[in-house]
Amino acid sequence: MASPILVPILGDQLTRDLASLRGRTKDDTVILMMEVWDEATYVKHHKQKIALVLSAMRHFAAELGQAGWQVDYVRLTDEDNAHSFTGEVARAVERHSPRAIHVVEAGEWRVQEAIEEWPDKFDCEIDIQPDDRFLCSKAEFNSWAEGRKTLRMEYFYREMRRKTGILVDDEGKPEGGEWNYDSENRKPPKDGLSAPQRPLFEPDDVTREVLDLVEEKFGDHFGNLEPFCWPVTRDQAEEAADAFFAERLPKFGDYQDAMVHGEDDLFHSMLSTSINVGLLDPVELCRRAEEEYNKGNAPLNAVEGFIRQLIGWREYVRGFYWRFMPGLESDNALNAQRSLPEFFWTGETDMRCLADSIRSTRANAHAHHIQRLMVLGNFALIAGISPRDVQDWYLAVYADAFEWVELPNVAAMVLYADGGKLASKPYAASGNYINKMSNYCADCAYSVSKKTGEGACPFNALYWRFMDRHRERLEANPRVGRIFSTWDRMGEDKQREYLDSAEAFLGTLTPANKGWARAG
Ligand code: FAD
Ligand code: DLZ
Ligand code: SF4
């Protein structure tokens, strides 16, 4: 092939209709896919995440090859592997002498920065194309955000509903009269609540080979490698989506915020890994959910709730990430300085809610949203854990973690480290919330009804310590301010008991060994 177009495809761009492939001819294109050490180790990802990405990449390359594309696939173990995207593109330029490189912009800031240096490094045309797998472009998000005092997801979401026409009638009105049915999506779990088992995918030969590689090269990373049952092809991802729509969507809304010990998925879709690496199209999923509603198979609160997560939250956090990077990574509005406790890695804590959420994280490389937000995140917030430590942890432990989605959720939604650009108030809660929304507390070593002293649920005292410490900032906020009259009514002695209890608990925490998330 004389001087082809080189099309690098990254591990989260596994989409047949990727912008850089659209309109290209097979006899004039070399697709480059690169397994590189840098991507597996910039944080020490959960073993299942590495296996997921490498196996999905290998399957995708095989599919492209079968469809007649020329794919230059670099394996992690190839002798001369340069182990960085730029190093591998340089080697591919030597091999193929391309007349141009067409690449879709990267999902993560650090990779995009590297790509933007390619025009200075390579002596051919470099075309960096927008990632149009997102509904809202970076420019569109910026023009929506420009001049607004607050960037509430709700208003952004309504724009996305209007733009797609999903659950919107001919007059531009929302289906059912409301844009958001979140108030119906907070049912506590009833006794014995369980959900149908999602499809689990047996590793084939390609995945088995990757699992062996991951065990050999990344055996010291966090998490269980097996059982490994994530979808790694589009067909598998579609099967997973079919099962969700048929079996779990109807109750997705009701139990969206519920937590049950040992029930790791409940009615969640478990589709984030497939969506994030490019195997499923989020807007297509929303249209399917709408269809289930139109056919009378699922209620509006479930369908709207699911759609809001995808064209609301997912699109919003992506726009937010690119608007506020690179500052977002170092924001620390609440000046939280404590190191991450060791139990986040070991799971060894008597706090049953945390232990179960960490167990699921370790076993599945997944925990559902309320575990991430209201158990793990809430603890990190009210214990004052440093944003950098918390960010590294979340980026390392989840199979669906890519910085563009992880960072806004952690820094802004959970830790309020952005000072309130994303959330109207910190999501701080005492043990009461967890008790209401889960069955964790009944068998916990701590008593949720005990507020202070020996055996009291640590969330209770930490909550008041957090409120007291940040009073100046939070008191003016109408959504939080009233809480301080409760605090004031307690009187000094009671307040002292809370503060002493919190300090005593914090004094028992062992800081984590930093080597878990990042080497060195
Ligand atoms: P479902 O509950 O079935 O939701 C459907 C889909 O909506 C998800 O697959 C996901 O694509 C999208 N979605 C839901 N909530 C969010 C959200 N807050 N932000 C963006 N997309 C959302 N999601 C990631 O994909 N990667 C992450 O690294 C990640 N880190 C998070 C960290 C914290 C602290 C919090 C609070 C949330 C995080 N989320 C992240 C969002 C959410 O928890 C996961 O998307 C969800 O748990 C994935 O499971 P699911 O596919 O069963 O989701
Ligand atoms: C997460 C990941 C891992 C573990 N390995 C690779 C890899 O070897 N090659 C690759 O192309 N992508 C990998 N990825 C996904 C990338 O980190 C992801 O594509 C970038 O973060 C995008 O900005
Ligand atoms: Fe968690 Fe407190 Fe409930 Fe124990 S009592 S499970 S620590 S909220």
Short mmCIF file of C-alpha atoms and ligand atoms in Angstrom, two decimals, residues 350-354 430-432 434-435 438 440-442 444-448 457-459, ligand 3:
data_model
loop_
_atom_site.label_atom_id
_atom_site.label_comp_id
_atom_site.label_asym_id
_atom_site.label_seq_id
_atom_site.Cartn_x
_atom_site.Cartn_y
_atom_site.Cartn_z
CA ASP A 350 -16.03 -3.33 60.80
CA MET A 351 -18.18 -0.78 59.00
CA ARG A 352 -20.38 -3.21 57.12
CA CYS A 353 -21.51 -0.77 54.42
CA LEU A 354 -17.93 0.06 53.50
CA SER A 430 -24.99 10.49 58.57
CA GLY A 431 -25.63 6.78 59.15
CA ASN A 432 -29.40 7.44 58.91
CA ILE A 434 -27.42 4.40 54.77
CA ASN A 435 -29.74 2.73 57.23
CA SER A 438 -29.83 -0.48 52.76
CA TYR A 440 -26.28 -2.96 56.05
CA CYS A 441 -26.82 -1.51 59.50
CA ALA A 442 -28.84 -4.35 61.01
CA CYS A 444 -23.07 -4.04 61.58
CA ALA A 445 -20.63 -4.08 64.49
CA TYR A 446 -21.57 -0.42 65.01
CA SER A 447 -24.95 0.86 66.08
CA VAL A 448 -26.47 3.32 63.67
CA CYS A 457 -21.80 4.43 63.86
CA PRO A 458 -18.77 6.51 62.77
CA PHE A 459 -20.78 8.23 60.03
FE1 SF4 B 3 -22.37 1.71 57.90
FE2 SF4 B 3 -22.89 2.90 60.24
FE3 SF4 B 3 -24.69 1.31 59.13
FE4 SF4 B 3 -22.44 0.27 60.14
S1 SF4 B 3 -24.05 1.31 61.27
S2 SF4 B 3 -23.40 -0.25 58.18
S3 SF4 B 3 -21.00 1.89 59.65
S4 SF4 B 3 -23.94 3.24 58.31
#
